[in-house]
Short mmCIF file of C-alpha atoms in Angstrom, two decimals:
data_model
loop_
_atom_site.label_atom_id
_atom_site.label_comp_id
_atom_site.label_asym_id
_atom_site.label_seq_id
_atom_site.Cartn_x
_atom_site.Cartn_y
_atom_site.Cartn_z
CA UNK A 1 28.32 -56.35 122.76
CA UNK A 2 25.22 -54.03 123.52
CA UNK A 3 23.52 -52.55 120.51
CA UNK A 4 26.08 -49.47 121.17
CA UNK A 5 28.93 -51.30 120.62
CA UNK A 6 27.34 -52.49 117.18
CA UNK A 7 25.77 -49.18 116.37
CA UNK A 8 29.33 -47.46 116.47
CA UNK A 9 30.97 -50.47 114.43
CA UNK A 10 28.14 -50.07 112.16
CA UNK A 11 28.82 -46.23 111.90
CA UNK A 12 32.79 -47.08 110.91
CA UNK A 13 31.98 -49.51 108.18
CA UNK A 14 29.37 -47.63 106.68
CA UNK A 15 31.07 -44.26 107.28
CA UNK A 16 34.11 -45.66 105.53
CA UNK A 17 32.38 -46.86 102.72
CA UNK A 18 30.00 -44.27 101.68
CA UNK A 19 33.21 -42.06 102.31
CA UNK A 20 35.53 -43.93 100.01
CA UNK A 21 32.99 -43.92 97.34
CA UNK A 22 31.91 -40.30 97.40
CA UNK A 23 35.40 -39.28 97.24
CA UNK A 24 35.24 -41.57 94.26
CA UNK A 25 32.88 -41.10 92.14
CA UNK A 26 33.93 -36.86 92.45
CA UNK A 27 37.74 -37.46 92.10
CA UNK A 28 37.61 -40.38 89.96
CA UNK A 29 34.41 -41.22 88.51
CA UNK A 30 34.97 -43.14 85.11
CA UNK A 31 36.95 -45.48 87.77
CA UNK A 32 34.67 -45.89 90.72
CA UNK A 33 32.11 -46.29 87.69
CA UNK A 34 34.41 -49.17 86.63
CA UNK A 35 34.40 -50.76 89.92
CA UNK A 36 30.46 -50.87 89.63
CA UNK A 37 30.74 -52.69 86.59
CA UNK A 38 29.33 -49.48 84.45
CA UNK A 39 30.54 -47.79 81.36
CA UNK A 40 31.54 -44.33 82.18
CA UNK A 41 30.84 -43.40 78.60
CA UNK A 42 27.22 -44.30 79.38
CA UNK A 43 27.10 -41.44 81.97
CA UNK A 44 28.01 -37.49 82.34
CA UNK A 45 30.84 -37.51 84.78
CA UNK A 46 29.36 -34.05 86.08
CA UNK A 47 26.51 -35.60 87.35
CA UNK A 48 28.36 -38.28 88.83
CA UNK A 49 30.41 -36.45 90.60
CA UNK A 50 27.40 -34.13 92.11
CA UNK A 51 26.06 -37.62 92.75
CA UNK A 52 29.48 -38.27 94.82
CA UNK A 53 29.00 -35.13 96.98
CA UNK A 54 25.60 -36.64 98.11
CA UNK A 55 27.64 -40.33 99.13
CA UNK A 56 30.00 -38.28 100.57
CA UNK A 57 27.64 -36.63 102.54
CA UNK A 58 26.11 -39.42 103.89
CA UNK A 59 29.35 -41.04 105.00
CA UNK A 60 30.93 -38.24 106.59
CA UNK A 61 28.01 -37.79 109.17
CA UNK A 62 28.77 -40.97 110.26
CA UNK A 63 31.86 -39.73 111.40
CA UNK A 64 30.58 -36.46 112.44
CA UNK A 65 27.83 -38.52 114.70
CA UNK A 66 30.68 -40.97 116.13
CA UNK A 67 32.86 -37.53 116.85
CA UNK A 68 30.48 -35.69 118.52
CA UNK A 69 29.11 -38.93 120.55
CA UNK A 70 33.02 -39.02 122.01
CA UNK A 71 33.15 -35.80 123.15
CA UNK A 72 29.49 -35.93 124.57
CA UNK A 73 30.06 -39.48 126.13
CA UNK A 74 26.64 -40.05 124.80
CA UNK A 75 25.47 -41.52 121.37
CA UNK A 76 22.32 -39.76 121.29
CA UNK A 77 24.38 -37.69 117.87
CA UNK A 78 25.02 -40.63 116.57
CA UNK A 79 21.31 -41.85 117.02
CA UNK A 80 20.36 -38.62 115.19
CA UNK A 81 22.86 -39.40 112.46
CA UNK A 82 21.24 -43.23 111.87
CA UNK A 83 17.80 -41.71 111.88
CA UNK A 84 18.82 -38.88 108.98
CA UNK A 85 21.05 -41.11 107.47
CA UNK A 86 18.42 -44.29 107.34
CA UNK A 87 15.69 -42.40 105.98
CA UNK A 88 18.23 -40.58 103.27
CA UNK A 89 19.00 -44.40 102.36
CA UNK A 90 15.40 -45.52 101.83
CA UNK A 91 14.31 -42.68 99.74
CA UNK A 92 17.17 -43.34 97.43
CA UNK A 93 16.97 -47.25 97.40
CA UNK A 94 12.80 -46.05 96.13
CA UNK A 95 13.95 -43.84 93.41
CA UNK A 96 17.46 -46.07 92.46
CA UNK A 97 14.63 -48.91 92.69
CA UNK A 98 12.30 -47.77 90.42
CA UNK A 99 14.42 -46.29 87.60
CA UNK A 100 15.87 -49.41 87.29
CA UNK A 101 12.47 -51.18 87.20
CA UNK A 102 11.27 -48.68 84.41
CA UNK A 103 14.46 -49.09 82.24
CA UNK A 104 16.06 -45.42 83.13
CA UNK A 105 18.84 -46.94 84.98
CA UNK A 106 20.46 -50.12 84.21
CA UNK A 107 20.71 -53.03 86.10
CA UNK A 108 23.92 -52.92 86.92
CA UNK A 109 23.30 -50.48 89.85
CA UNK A 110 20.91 -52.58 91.77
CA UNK A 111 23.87 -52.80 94.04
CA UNK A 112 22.77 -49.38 95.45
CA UNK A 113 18.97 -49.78 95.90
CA UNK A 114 19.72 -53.03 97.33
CA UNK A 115 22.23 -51.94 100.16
CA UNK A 116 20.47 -48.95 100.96
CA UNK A 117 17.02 -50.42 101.48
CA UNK A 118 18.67 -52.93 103.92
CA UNK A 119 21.50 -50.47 105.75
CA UNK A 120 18.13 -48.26 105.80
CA UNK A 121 16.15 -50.24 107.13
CA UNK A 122 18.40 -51.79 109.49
CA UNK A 123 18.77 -47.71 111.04
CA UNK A 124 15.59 -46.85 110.87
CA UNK A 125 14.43 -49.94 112.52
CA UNK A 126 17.08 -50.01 115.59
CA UNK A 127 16.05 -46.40 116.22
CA UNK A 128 12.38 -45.92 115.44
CA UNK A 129 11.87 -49.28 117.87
CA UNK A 130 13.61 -47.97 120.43
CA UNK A 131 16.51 -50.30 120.41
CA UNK A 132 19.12 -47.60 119.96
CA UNK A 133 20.52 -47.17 123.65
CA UNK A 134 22.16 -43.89 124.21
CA UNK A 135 24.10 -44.20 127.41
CA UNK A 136 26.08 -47.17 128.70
#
């Protein structure tokens, strides 16, 4: 499989799962919370759910990349999408990072500095190297 093929399997997963969680945490956020191991009492369920518009975000471009990629028979949208998307992840995986390191988040989310440095990294990498092949 040619970095294409992985770069649009990527773009599912990761799609799906920022989705999922978005539509989470702003439809049921003392759940999703839950999932994450975290007391929703601990948390105002407004800003978790303006929190969940932002994951949303993020994992319906995915889509919106792999949909306009068909159409174009081309992935240079979707190469635009992991560039956005990549550098979105890294700036949160700093801040989610560093509240947790100063005590103003608790541990319990390292889950989210943790994937998004990597899935970031992984994006910005493939693309800002050149390794992100547009046309078959």
């Amino acid at each position: 499989m040619r970095i294409s093929g992985y770069a649009v399997l990527w773009s599912k997963v990761f799609g799906f799962v920022d989705t999922i969680t978005g539509l989470g945490l702003i439809f049921l956020p003392a759940f999703t919370l839950g999932l994450m191991g975290l007391d929703s009492a601990d948390y105002s369920l407004s800003l978790v759910m303006f929190i969940g518009a932002f994951v949303l975000g993020v994992g319906s471009l995915y889509f919106m990349g792999l949909l306009l990629s068909r159409r174009e028979k081309s992935l240079v949208a979707l190469r635009h999408v992991w560039l956005a998307t990549g550098w979105v992840r890294i700036c949160v995986a700093i801040v989610t990072g560093a509240l947790i390191a100063r005590g103003g988040l608790d541990i319990r989310w390292v889950s989210v500095p943790l994937t998004d440095a990597l899935v970031g990294g992984v994006q910005l990498s493939v693309v800002l190297w050149g390794r992100f092949t547009c046309h078959e």
